[in-house]
Amino acid sequence: MARPHIEFIQTQAVSWSTLGDDSARPGTEVKLLSHDTDSKAVTVILRYPAGWSLDQEHHVDSDEELYVLSGTLTINDTLYEEGDYAFLPAGFPRSTMATSDGADVMTFFEGAHNRVAGTAPDGLYDGRKLVARVQSKSVAWGGANAPKVASARVKYLALSRDPDTGDTTWLLDIDETGMTGEVNRLETHPVVEEVFVVSGEMHMPMGVLKKGAYFWRPPGISHGPVGTKTGALGLFRCKGGPLTTEWSEDAHPVQWNAPYDPILPEAVAASLSPDYDATQPY
């Protein structure tokens, strides 16, 4: 995967651009957070304006994951509200898409994400992957299964898991008293970890990740520890297989209120607005 290490950006500092008529979502605004120059996979926030619609029988030629940050979006006959999630495999049939009041939607495309008229060719659509809708605000959550995290009062909600690769998407809800200093080991994962902070904040050595923070961390990078005194809700993905964690033997104190010292490609750093308000939505 030819994606650079991004850790981290506040998406409020990323500018919006408008997508053209030949895009998967014509007439929407987009914030590009990261992309793979080889596969053309991207992570974006799509802003659907009030009254937007796409009335066309079509499919997208790559997998799409979506998580509604605000507003509502209808795809076919399914209404997605704030906190709702879906995994729509490549070739998933769409007849209509629309929003009455507008929506901001975290979106992950796992390829070139072309909008193609008509039904998908045989063999493209894999119904095993379909997650039609998860209503995160109304379903029951479980506990985190990693012992060092479970002890920190963290709730876990599985959203999807690829039946072939084990790639997984999930939500973590960290209690405000859950990571105040006890969880102080460094972590290393053999797979990509991608995170978007939906609410709250997380303290890490490179700064304070507030609502709207985003990172893409390649495999094998030791990181942490993570702390929070307000609590935090994060949308997590791992790519390249299921997530496992190797914990350091030695303890490291949480660095509270560390100054912003990100790991960013030069082009990404240069594109960020220095005058943003992290209290504003995305």
PDB file of C-alpha atoms in Angstrom:
ATOM      1  CA  MET A   1       0.000   0.000   0.000  1.00  0.00           C
ATOM      2  CA  ALA A   2       1.550   3.249  -1.164  1.00  0.00           C
ATOM      3  CA  ARG A   3       0.105   5.506   1.515  1.00  0.00           C
ATOM      4  CA  PRO A   4       2.306   7.782   3.582  1.00  0.00           C
ATOM      5  CA  HIS A   5       2.392   7.837   7.354  1.00  0.00           C
ATOM      6  CA  ILE A   6       0.020  10.575   8.537  1.00  0.00           C
ATOM      7  CA  GLU A   7      -0.076  11.058  12.306  1.00  0.00           C
ATOM      8  CA  PHE A   8      -1.974  13.218  12.751  1.00  0.00           C
ATOM      9  CA  ILE A   9      -4.059  15.977  11.152  1.00  0.00           C
ATOM     10  CA  GLN A  10      -7.086  17.852  12.406  1.00  0.00           C
ATOM     11  CA  THR A  11      -9.495  17.550   9.501  1.00  0.00           C
ATOM     12  CA  GLN A  12     -10.771  21.056  10.273  1.00  0.00           C
ATOM     13  CA  ALA A  13      -7.489  22.251   8.727  1.00  0.00           C
ATOM     14  CA  VAL A  14      -8.135  20.437   5.422  1.00  0.00           C
ATOM     15  CA  SER A  15      -9.844  22.480   2.704  1.00  0.00           C
ATOM     16  CA  TRP A  16     -13.001  21.436   0.864  1.00  0.00           C
ATOM     17  CA  SER A  17     -13.164  20.940  -2.895  1.00  0.00           C
ATOM     18  CA  THR A  18     -16.182  20.199  -5.113  1.00  0.00           C
ATOM     19  CA  LEU A  19     -16.439  16.941  -7.042  1.00  0.00           C
ATOM     20  CA  GLY A  20     -17.226  17.053 -10.752  1.00  0.00           C
ATOM     21  CA  ASP A  21     -19.936  15.394 -12.799  1.00  0.00           C
ATOM     22  CA  ASP A  22     -17.807  12.347 -13.614  1.00  0.00           C
ATOM     23  CA  SER A  23     -17.086  11.504  -9.976  1.00  0.00           C
ATOM     24  CA  ALA A  24     -18.757   8.895  -7.792  1.00  0.00           C
ATOM     25  CA  ARG A  25     -20.615  11.670  -5.951  1.00  0.00           C
ATOM     26  CA  PRO A  26     -21.124  14.597  -8.353  1.00  0.00           C
ATOM     27  CA  GLY A  27     -21.855  17.924  -6.705  1.00  0.00           C
ATOM     28  CA  THR A  28     -20.645  16.976  -3.234  1.00  0.00           C
ATOM     29  CA  GLU A  29     -17.756  18.583  -1.385  1.00  0.00           C
ATOM     30  CA  VAL A  30     -14.804  16.495  -0.306  1.00  0.00           C
ATOM     31  CA  LYS A  31     -11.917  16.600   2.143  1.00  0.00           C
ATOM     32  CA  LEU A  32      -9.153  14.229   1.073  1.00  0.00           C
ATOM     33  CA  LEU A  33      -7.457  12.814   4.171  1.00  0.00           C
ATOM     34  CA  SER A  34      -5.200  10.159   2.651  1.00  0.00           C
ATOM     35  CA  HIS A  35      -4.846   8.169  -0.541  1.00  0.00           C
ATOM     36  CA  ASP A  36      -2.958   5.234  -2.006  1.00  0.00           C
ATOM     37  CA  THR A  37      -1.186   6.205  -5.210  1.00  0.00           C
ATOM     38  CA  ASP A  38      -1.090   2.592  -6.412  1.00  0.00           C
ATOM     39  CA  SER A  39      -4.567   1.245  -5.669  1.00  0.00           C
ATOM     40  CA  LYS A  40      -6.328   4.654  -5.791  1.00  0.00           C
ATOM     41  CA  ALA A  41      -7.990   3.876  -2.464  1.00  0.00           C
ATOM     42  CA  VAL A  42      -8.896   6.992  -0.494  1.00  0.00           C
ATOM     43  CA  THR A  43     -10.174   8.143   2.858  1.00  0.00           C
ATOM     44  CA  VAL A  44     -12.378  11.225   2.594  1.00  0.00           C
ATOM     45  CA  ILE A  45     -15.109  13.201   4.264  1.00  0.00           C
ATOM     46  CA  LEU A  46     -17.955  13.772   1.833  1.00  0.00           C
ATOM     47  CA  ARG A  47     -20.314  16.684   2.424  1.00  0.00           C
ATOM     48  CA  TYR A  48     -23.668  16.159   0.743  1.00  0.00           C
ATOM     49  CA  PRO A  49     -25.487  19.499   0.397  1.00  0.00           C
ATOM     50  CA  ALA A  50     -29.143  19.823   1.389  1.00  0.00           C
ATOM     51  CA  GLY A  51     -31.400  18.628  -1.414  1.00  0.00           C
ATOM     52  CA  TRP A  52     -28.651  16.611  -3.140  1.00  0.00           C
ATOM     53  CA  SER A  53     -29.749  13.533  -5.068  1.00  0.00           C
ATOM     54  CA  LEU A  54     -28.438  11.025  -7.588  1.00  0.00           C
ATOM     55  CA  ASP A  55     -31.196   9.236  -9.460  1.00  0.00           C
ATOM     56  CA  GLN A  56     -29.340   6.693 -11.551  1.00  0.00           C
ATOM     57  CA  GLU A  57     -29.132   2.931 -11.596  1.00  0.00           C
ATOM     58  CA  HIS A  58     -25.430   2.430 -10.957  1.00  0.00           C
ATOM     59  CA  HIS A  59     -22.727   0.689  -8.977  1.00  0.00           C
ATOM     60  CA  VAL A  60     -19.273   1.623  -7.730  1.00  0.00           C
ATOM     61  CA  ASP A  61     -16.338  -0.512  -8.851  1.00  0.00           C
ATOM     62  CA  SER A  62     -14.680  -0.670  -5.414  1.00  0.00           C
ATOM     63  CA  ASP A  63     -15.737  -1.398  -1.848  1.00  0.00           C
ATOM     64  CA  GLU A  64     -17.158   1.572   0.045  1.00  0.00           C
ATOM     65  CA  GLU A  65     -17.451   2.026   3.799  1.00  0.00           C
ATOM     66  CA  LEU A  66     -19.415   4.922   5.241  1.00  0.00           C
ATOM     67  CA  TYR A  67     -20.012   6.355   8.693  1.00  0.00           C
ATOM     68  CA  VAL A  68     -22.416   9.260   9.076  1.00  0.00           C
ATOM     69  CA  LEU A  69     -20.894  12.085  11.094  1.00  0.00           C
ATOM     70  CA  SER A  70     -23.923  14.374  10.853  1.00  0.00           C
ATOM     71  CA  GLY A  71     -27.178  14.662   8.941  1.00  0.00           C
ATOM     72  CA  THR A  72     -28.932  11.897   7.043  1.00  0.00           C
ATOM     73  CA  LEU A  73     -28.334  10.093   3.756  1.00  0.00           C
ATOM     74  CA  THR A  74     -30.642   7.678   1.930  1.00  0.00           C
ATOM     75  CA  ILE A  75     -29.276   4.925  -0.335  1.00  0.00           C
ATOM     76  CA  ASN A  76     -31.978   2.957  -2.115  1.00  0.00           C
ATOM     77  CA  ASP A  77     -34.582   2.529   0.627  1.00  0.00           C
ATOM     78  CA  THR A  78     -32.198   2.718   3.594  1.00  0.00           C
ATOM     79  CA  LEU A  79     -31.952   5.865   5.673  1.00  0.00           C
ATOM     80  CA  TYR A  80     -28.582   6.412   7.357  1.00  0.00           C
ATOM     81  CA  GLU A  81     -28.525   8.743  10.347  1.00  0.00           C
ATOM     82  CA  GLU A  82     -25.754  10.137  12.540  1.00  0.00           C
ATOM     83  CA  GLY A  83     -23.670   7.270  13.926  1.00  0.00           C
ATOM     84  CA  ASP A  84     -24.825   4.768  11.287  1.00  0.00           C
ATOM     85  CA  TYR A  85     -22.312   2.615   9.403  1.00  0.00           C
ATOM     86  CA  ALA A  86     -22.405   0.514   6.234  1.00  0.00           C
ATOM     87  CA  PHE A  87     -20.018  -1.608   4.167  1.00  0.00           C
ATOM     88  CA  LEU A  88     -21.195  -1.662   0.544  1.00  0.00           C
ATOM     89  CA  PRO A  89     -19.086  -4.077  -1.526  1.00  0.00           C
ATOM     90  CA  ALA A  90     -17.945  -3.285  -5.060  1.00  0.00           C
ATOM     91  CA  GLY A  91     -20.857  -3.757  -7.423  1.00  0.00           C
ATOM     92  CA  PHE A  92     -23.531  -3.110  -4.799  1.00  0.00           C
ATOM     93  CA  PRO A  93     -26.616  -1.980  -6.790  1.00  0.00           C
ATOM     94  CA  ARG A  94     -27.883   1.551  -6.219  1.00  0.00           C
ATOM     95  CA  SER A  95     -31.021   3.062  -7.705  1.00  0.00           C
ATOM     96  CA  THR A  96     -31.174   6.335  -5.778  1.00  0.00           C
ATOM     97  CA  MET A  97     -29.105   8.346  -3.327  1.00  0.00           C
ATOM     98  CA  ALA A  98     -30.416  11.491  -1.665  1.00  0.00           C
ATOM     99  CA  THR A  99     -30.381  13.769   1.359  1.00  0.00           C
ATOM    100  CA  SER A 100     -32.943  16.349   2.349  1.00  0.00           C
ATOM    101  CA  ASP A 101     -31.016  18.293   4.983  1.00  0.00           C
ATOM    102  CA  GLY A 102     -27.439  17.419   3.990  1.00  0.00           C
ATOM    103  CA  ALA A 103     -24.877  15.105   5.553  1.00  0.00           C
ATOM    104  CA  ASP A 104     -21.190  14.827   6.414  1.00  0.00           C
ATOM    105  CA  VAL A 105     -20.094  11.240   5.833  1.00  0.00           C
ATOM    106  CA  MET A 106     -16.741   9.617   6.587  1.00  0.00           C
ATOM    107  CA  THR A 107     -16.091   7.480   3.512  1.00  0.00           C
ATOM    108  CA  PHE A 108     -13.488   4.873   2.618  1.00  0.00           C
ATOM    109  CA  PHE A 109     -13.146   3.684  -1.004  1.00  0.00           C
ATOM    110  CA  GLU A 110     -10.864   0.680  -1.533  1.00  0.00           C
ATOM    111  CA  GLY A 111     -10.003   1.406  -5.147  1.00  0.00           C
ATOM    112  CA  ALA A 112     -10.551   3.857  -7.993  1.00  0.00           C
ATOM    113  CA  HIS A 113     -14.249   4.273  -6.973  1.00  0.00           C
ATOM    114  CA  ASN A 114     -15.719   4.909 -10.390  1.00  0.00           C
ATOM    115  CA  ARG A 115     -19.472   5.359 -10.707  1.00  0.00           C
ATOM    116  CA  VAL A 116     -20.629   2.940 -13.399  1.00  0.00           C
ATOM    117  CA  ALA A 117     -24.144   3.011 -14.876  1.00  0.00           C
ATOM    118  CA  GLY A 118     -26.229  -0.148 -14.732  1.00  0.00           C
ATOM    119  CA  THR A 119     -25.772  -3.394 -12.864  1.00  0.00           C
ATOM    120  CA  ALA A 120     -22.384  -4.826 -12.014  1.00  0.00           C
ATOM    121  CA  PRO A 121     -20.775  -7.507 -14.185  1.00  0.00           C
ATOM    122  CA  ASP A 122     -20.928 -11.076 -12.942  1.00  0.00           C
ATOM    123  CA  GLY A 123     -18.367 -11.807 -10.253  1.00  0.00           C
ATOM    124  CA  LEU A 124     -17.817  -8.251  -9.028  1.00  0.00           C
ATOM    125  CA  TYR A 125     -20.324  -8.109  -6.185  1.00  0.00           C
ATOM    126  CA  ASP A 126     -19.487 -10.218  -3.121  1.00  0.00           C
ATOM    127  CA  GLY A 127     -22.554 -10.289  -0.905  1.00  0.00           C
ATOM    128  CA  ARG A 128     -20.612 -11.906   1.961  1.00  0.00           C
ATOM    129  CA  LYS A 129     -19.063  -8.524   2.678  1.00  0.00           C
ATOM    130  CA  LEU A 130     -22.284  -6.532   2.810  1.00  0.00           C
ATOM    131  CA  VAL A 131     -23.085  -4.737   6.049  1.00  0.00           C
ATOM    132  CA  ALA A 132     -26.333  -3.000   5.184  1.00  0.00           C
ATOM    133  CA  ARG A 133     -26.553  -0.838   8.307  1.00  0.00           C
ATOM    134  CA  VAL A 134     -25.244  -0.696  11.860  1.00  0.00           C
ATOM    135  CA  GLN A 135     -26.987   1.812  14.121  1.00  0.00           C
ATOM    136  CA  SER A 136     -24.205   2.469  16.600  1.00  0.00           C
ATOM    137  CA  LYS A 137     -26.395   4.651  18.805  1.00  0.00           C
ATOM    138  CA  SER A 138     -28.996   1.960  19.416  1.00  0.00           C
ATOM    139  CA  VAL A 139     -27.236  -1.431  19.316  1.00  0.00           C
ATOM    140  CA  ALA A 140     -25.561  -3.163  22.254  1.00  0.00           C
ATOM    141  CA  TRP A 141     -21.804  -2.677  22.603  1.00  0.00           C
ATOM    142  CA  GLY A 142     -19.323  -5.134  24.060  1.00  0.00           C
ATOM    143  CA  GLY A 143     -16.073  -4.743  25.937  1.00  0.00           C
ATOM    144  CA  ALA A 144     -12.607  -4.494  24.415  1.00  0.00           C
ATOM    145  CA  ASN A 145     -10.919  -7.903  24.379  1.00  0.00           C
ATOM    146  CA  ALA A 146      -7.283  -6.806  24.797  1.00  0.00           C
ATOM    147  CA  PRO A 147      -6.601  -7.177  28.558  1.00  0.00           C
ATOM    148  CA  LYS A 148      -4.668  -3.913  28.905  1.00  0.00           C
ATOM    149  CA  VAL A 149      -7.469  -2.019  27.174  1.00  0.00           C
ATOM    150  CA  ALA A 150     -10.401  -3.882  28.665  1.00  0.00           C
ATOM    151  CA  SER A 151      -9.204  -2.909  32.121  1.00  0.00           C
ATOM    152  CA  ALA A 152      -9.388   0.739  31.070  1.00  0.00           C
ATOM    153  CA  ARG A 153     -13.189   0.798  30.749  1.00  0.00           C
ATOM    154  CA  VAL A 154     -13.389   0.831  26.972  1.00  0.00           C
ATOM    155  CA  LYS A 155     -16.478  -0.245  25.024  1.00  0.00           C
ATOM    156  CA  TYR A 156     -16.112  -1.917  21.625  1.00  0.00           C
ATOM    157  CA  LEU A 157     -18.514  -2.203  18.690  1.00  0.00           C
ATOM    158  CA  ALA A 158     -17.553  -4.353  15.699  1.00  0.00           C
ATOM    159  CA  LEU A 159     -18.783  -2.872  12.427  1.00  0.00           C
ATOM    160  CA  SER A 160     -17.347  -5.138   9.729  1.00  0.00           C
ATOM    161  CA  ARG A 161     -14.745  -7.827   9.127  1.00  0.00           C
ATOM    162  CA  ASP A 162     -13.574  -8.979   5.709  1.00  0.00           C
ATOM    163  CA  PRO A 163     -14.214 -12.735   5.422  1.00  0.00           C
ATOM    164  CA  ASP A 164     -11.032 -13.277   3.419  1.00  0.00           C
ATOM    165  CA  THR A 165      -8.431 -10.803   4.727  1.00  0.00           C
ATOM    166  CA  GLY A 166      -9.607 -10.205   8.283  1.00  0.00           C
ATOM    167  CA  ASP A 167      -9.498  -6.429   7.726  1.00  0.00           C
ATOM    168  CA  THR A 168     -11.719  -4.958  10.422  1.00  0.00           C
ATOM    169  CA  THR A 169     -13.585  -1.733  11.199  1.00  0.00           C
ATOM    170  CA  TRP A 170     -14.818  -0.935  14.702  1.00  0.00           C
ATOM    171  CA  LEU A 171     -15.726   1.806  17.160  1.00  0.00           C
ATOM    172  CA  LEU A 172     -14.060   2.343  20.546  1.00  0.00           C
ATOM    173  CA  ASP A 173     -15.787   4.377  23.241  1.00  0.00           C
ATOM    174  CA  ILE A 174     -13.314   5.271  25.982  1.00  0.00           C
ATOM    175  CA  ASP A 175     -14.681   6.293  29.359  1.00  0.00           C
ATOM    176  CA  GLU A 176     -13.451   9.629  30.728  1.00  0.00           C
ATOM    177  CA  THR A 177     -11.775   7.759  33.573  1.00  0.00           C
ATOM    178  CA  GLY A 178     -10.588   4.912  31.371  1.00  0.00           C
ATOM    179  CA  MET A 179      -7.144   6.052  30.226  1.00  0.00           C
ATOM    180  CA  THR A 180      -5.892   8.548  32.763  1.00  0.00           C
ATOM    181  CA  GLY A 181      -2.460   6.996  33.302  1.00  0.00           C
ATOM    182  CA  GLU A 182      -2.881   3.304  34.039  1.00  0.00           C
ATOM    183  CA  VAL A 183      -2.562   2.186  30.416  1.00  0.00           C
ATOM    184  CA  ASN A 184       1.037   3.190  29.827  1.00  0.00           C
ATOM    185  CA  ARG A 185       2.637   0.620  27.535  1.00  0.00           C
ATOM    186  CA  LEU A 186       3.744   1.194  23.977  1.00  0.00           C
ATOM    187  CA  GLU A 187       1.893  -0.707  21.245  1.00  0.00           C
ATOM    188  CA  THR A 188       2.981  -2.184  17.925  1.00  0.00           C
ATOM    189  CA  HIS A 189       0.662  -3.705  15.306  1.00  0.00           C
ATOM    190  CA  PRO A 190       1.607  -5.842  12.269  1.00  0.00           C
ATOM    191  CA  VAL A 191      -1.082  -4.110  10.180  1.00  0.00           C
ATOM    192  CA  VAL A 192      -2.159  -0.603   9.234  1.00  0.00           C
ATOM    193  CA  GLU A 193      -4.142   1.239  11.904  1.00  0.00           C
ATOM    194  CA  GLU A 194      -6.376   4.077  10.709  1.00  0.00           C
ATOM    195  CA  VAL A 195      -8.309   6.239  13.178  1.00  0.00           C
ATOM    196  CA  PHE A 196     -10.764   9.121  13.109  1.00  0.00           C
ATOM    197  CA  VAL A 197     -11.719  10.817  16.389  1.00  0.00           C
ATOM    198  CA  VAL A 198     -15.501  11.225  16.342  1.00  0.00           C
ATOM    199  CA  SER A 199     -15.681  13.020  19.694  1.00  0.00           C
ATOM    200  CA  GLY A 200     -13.625  13.774  22.777  1.00  0.00           C
ATOM    201  CA  GLU A 201      -9.853  13.882  22.725  1.00  0.00           C
ATOM    202  CA  MET A 202      -6.808  11.633  22.984  1.00  0.00           C
ATOM    203  CA  HIS A 203      -3.403  12.683  24.315  1.00  0.00           C
ATOM    204  CA  MET A 204      -0.379  11.207  22.535  1.00  0.00           C
ATOM    205  CA  PRO A 205       3.326  12.115  22.275  1.00  0.00           C
ATOM    206  CA  MET A 206       2.778  14.072  19.019  1.00  0.00           C
ATOM    207  CA  GLY A 207      -0.048  16.193  20.400  1.00  0.00           C
ATOM    208  CA  VAL A 208      -3.688  16.229  21.477  1.00  0.00           C
ATOM    209  CA  LEU A 209      -6.064  14.588  19.015  1.00  0.00           C
ATOM    210  CA  LYS A 210      -9.375  16.424  19.259  1.00  0.00           C
ATOM    211  CA  LYS A 211     -12.701  15.788  17.566  1.00  0.00           C
ATOM    212  CA  GLY A 212     -11.973  15.461  13.839  1.00  0.00           C
ATOM    213  CA  ALA A 213      -8.384  14.212  14.237  1.00  0.00           C
ATOM    214  CA  TYR A 214      -7.224  11.583  11.734  1.00  0.00           C
ATOM    215  CA  PHE A 215      -4.218   9.327  11.261  1.00  0.00           C
ATOM    216  CA  TRP A 216      -3.003   6.514   9.005  1.00  0.00           C
ATOM    217  CA  ARG A 217      -0.191   4.540  10.630  1.00  0.00           C
ATOM    218  CA  PRO A 218       1.710   1.886   8.644  1.00  0.00           C
ATOM    219  CA  PRO A 219       2.504  -1.499  10.220  1.00  0.00           C
ATOM    220  CA  GLY A 220       5.289  -2.100  12.710  1.00  0.00           C
ATOM    221  CA  ILE A 221       5.492   1.380  14.271  1.00  0.00           C
ATOM    222  CA  SER A 222       5.712   1.544  18.049  1.00  0.00           C
ATOM    223  CA  HIS A 223       3.340   4.179  19.408  1.00  0.00           C
ATOM    224  CA  GLY A 224       1.600   5.535  22.472  1.00  0.00           C
ATOM    225  CA  PRO A 225       0.774   5.561  25.216  1.00  0.00           C
ATOM    226  CA  VAL A 226      -2.692   7.086  24.822  1.00  0.00           C
ATOM    227  CA  GLY A 227      -4.497   9.026  27.511  1.00  0.00           C
ATOM    228  CA  THR A 228      -7.793  10.854  27.861  1.00  0.00           C
ATOM    229  CA  LYS A 229      -9.468  12.761  30.674  1.00  0.00           C
ATOM    230  CA  THR A 230     -12.578  13.723  28.712  1.00  0.00           C
ATOM    231  CA  GLY A 231     -13.308  10.361  27.101  1.00  0.00           C
ATOM    232  CA  ALA A 232     -13.202   9.738  23.370  1.00  0.00           C
ATOM    233  CA  LEU A 233     -15.091   7.983  20.616  1.00  0.00           C
ATOM    234  CA  GLY A 234     -12.957   6.720  17.741  1.00  0.00           C
ATOM    235  CA  LEU A 235     -13.646   5.043  14.416  1.00  0.00           C
ATOM    236  CA  PHE A 236     -10.887   2.471  13.813  1.00  0.00           C
ATOM    237  CA  ARG A 237      -9.839   0.400  10.802  1.00  0.00           C
ATOM    238  CA  CYS A 238      -7.030  -2.090  10.288  1.00  0.00           C
ATOM    239  CA  LYS A 239      -5.780  -3.051   6.842  1.00  0.00           C
ATOM    240  CA  GLY A 240      -3.582  -6.018   5.952  1.00  0.00           C
ATOM    241  CA  GLY A 241      -5.192  -8.525   8.300  1.00  0.00           C
ATOM    242  CA  PRO A 242      -6.739  -8.628  11.756  1.00  0.00           C
ATOM    243  CA  LEU A 243      -5.368  -6.350  14.445  1.00  0.00           C
ATOM    244  CA  THR A 244      -3.072  -7.846  17.037  1.00  0.00           C
ATOM    245  CA  THR A 245      -0.990  -5.915  19.533  1.00  0.00           C
ATOM    246  CA  GLU A 246       2.484  -6.367  20.954  1.00  0.00           C
ATOM    247  CA  TRP A 247       2.884  -4.416  24.197  1.00  0.00           C
ATOM    248  CA  SER A 248       6.186  -3.074  25.452  1.00  0.00           C
ATOM    249  CA  GLU A 249       7.534  -4.541  28.683  1.00  0.00           C
ATOM    250  CA  ASP A 250       8.637  -1.167  30.026  1.00  0.00           C
ATOM    251  CA  ALA A 251       6.190   1.502  31.139  1.00  0.00           C
ATOM    252  CA  HIS A 252       5.940   4.955  29.580  1.00  0.00           C
ATOM    253  CA  PRO A 253       3.985   7.811  31.150  1.00  0.00           C
ATOM    254  CA  VAL A 254       1.224   9.458  29.137  1.00  0.00           C
ATOM    255  CA  GLN A 255       2.378  12.808  27.755  1.00  0.00           C
ATOM    256  CA  TRP A 256      -0.445  15.173  28.611  1.00  0.00           C
ATOM    257  CA  ASN A 257      -0.952  18.251  26.410  1.00  0.00           C
ATOM    258  CA  ALA A 258       2.114  17.552  24.299  1.00  0.00           C
ATOM    259  CA  PRO A 259       2.771  20.222  21.633  1.00  0.00           C
ATOM    260  CA  TYR A 260       1.672  19.381  18.110  1.00  0.00           C
ATOM    261  CA  ASP A 261       4.560  17.530  16.462  1.00  0.00           C
ATOM    262  CA  PRO A 262       3.025  15.427  13.667  1.00  0.00           C
ATOM    263  CA  ILE A 263       4.468  12.938  11.212  1.00  0.00           C
ATOM    264  CA  LEU A 264       3.315  14.256   7.825  1.00  0.00           C
ATOM    265  CA  PRO A 265       4.432  14.177   4.199  1.00  0.00           C
ATOM    266  CA  GLU A 266       5.705  17.593   3.139  1.00  0.00           C
ATOM    267  CA  ALA A 267       2.863  18.097   0.676  1.00  0.00           C
ATOM    268  CA  VAL A 268       0.230  17.328   3.307  1.00  0.00           C
ATOM    269  CA  ALA A 269       1.825  19.663   5.856  1.00  0.00           C
ATOM    270  CA  ALA A 270       1.981  22.473   3.293  1.00  0.00           C
ATOM    271  CA  SER A 271      -1.698  22.076   2.391  1.00  0.00           C
ATOM    272  CA  LEU A 272      -3.092  22.467   5.907  1.00  0.00           C
ATOM    273  CA  SER A 273      -4.605  25.766   6.949  1.00  0.00           C
ATOM    274  CA  PRO A 274      -2.816  27.289   9.954  1.00  0.00           C
ATOM    275  CA  ASP A 275      -5.998  29.160  10.903  1.00  0.00           C
ATOM    276  CA  TYR A 276      -8.512  26.516  11.825  1.00  0.00           C
ATOM    277  CA  ASP A 277     -10.794  26.050  14.793  1.00  0.00           C
ATOM    278  CA  ALA A 278     -10.731  22.530  16.194  1.00  0.00           C
ATOM    279  CA  THR A 279     -14.036  23.156  17.944  1.00  0.00           C
ATOM    280  CA  GLN A 280     -15.777  23.477  14.580  1.00  0.00           C
ATOM    281  CA  PRO A 281     -17.160  20.392  12.795  1.00  0.00           C
ATOM    282  CA  TYR A 282     -14.694  18.864  10.388  1.00  0.00           C
TER     283      TYR A 282
END
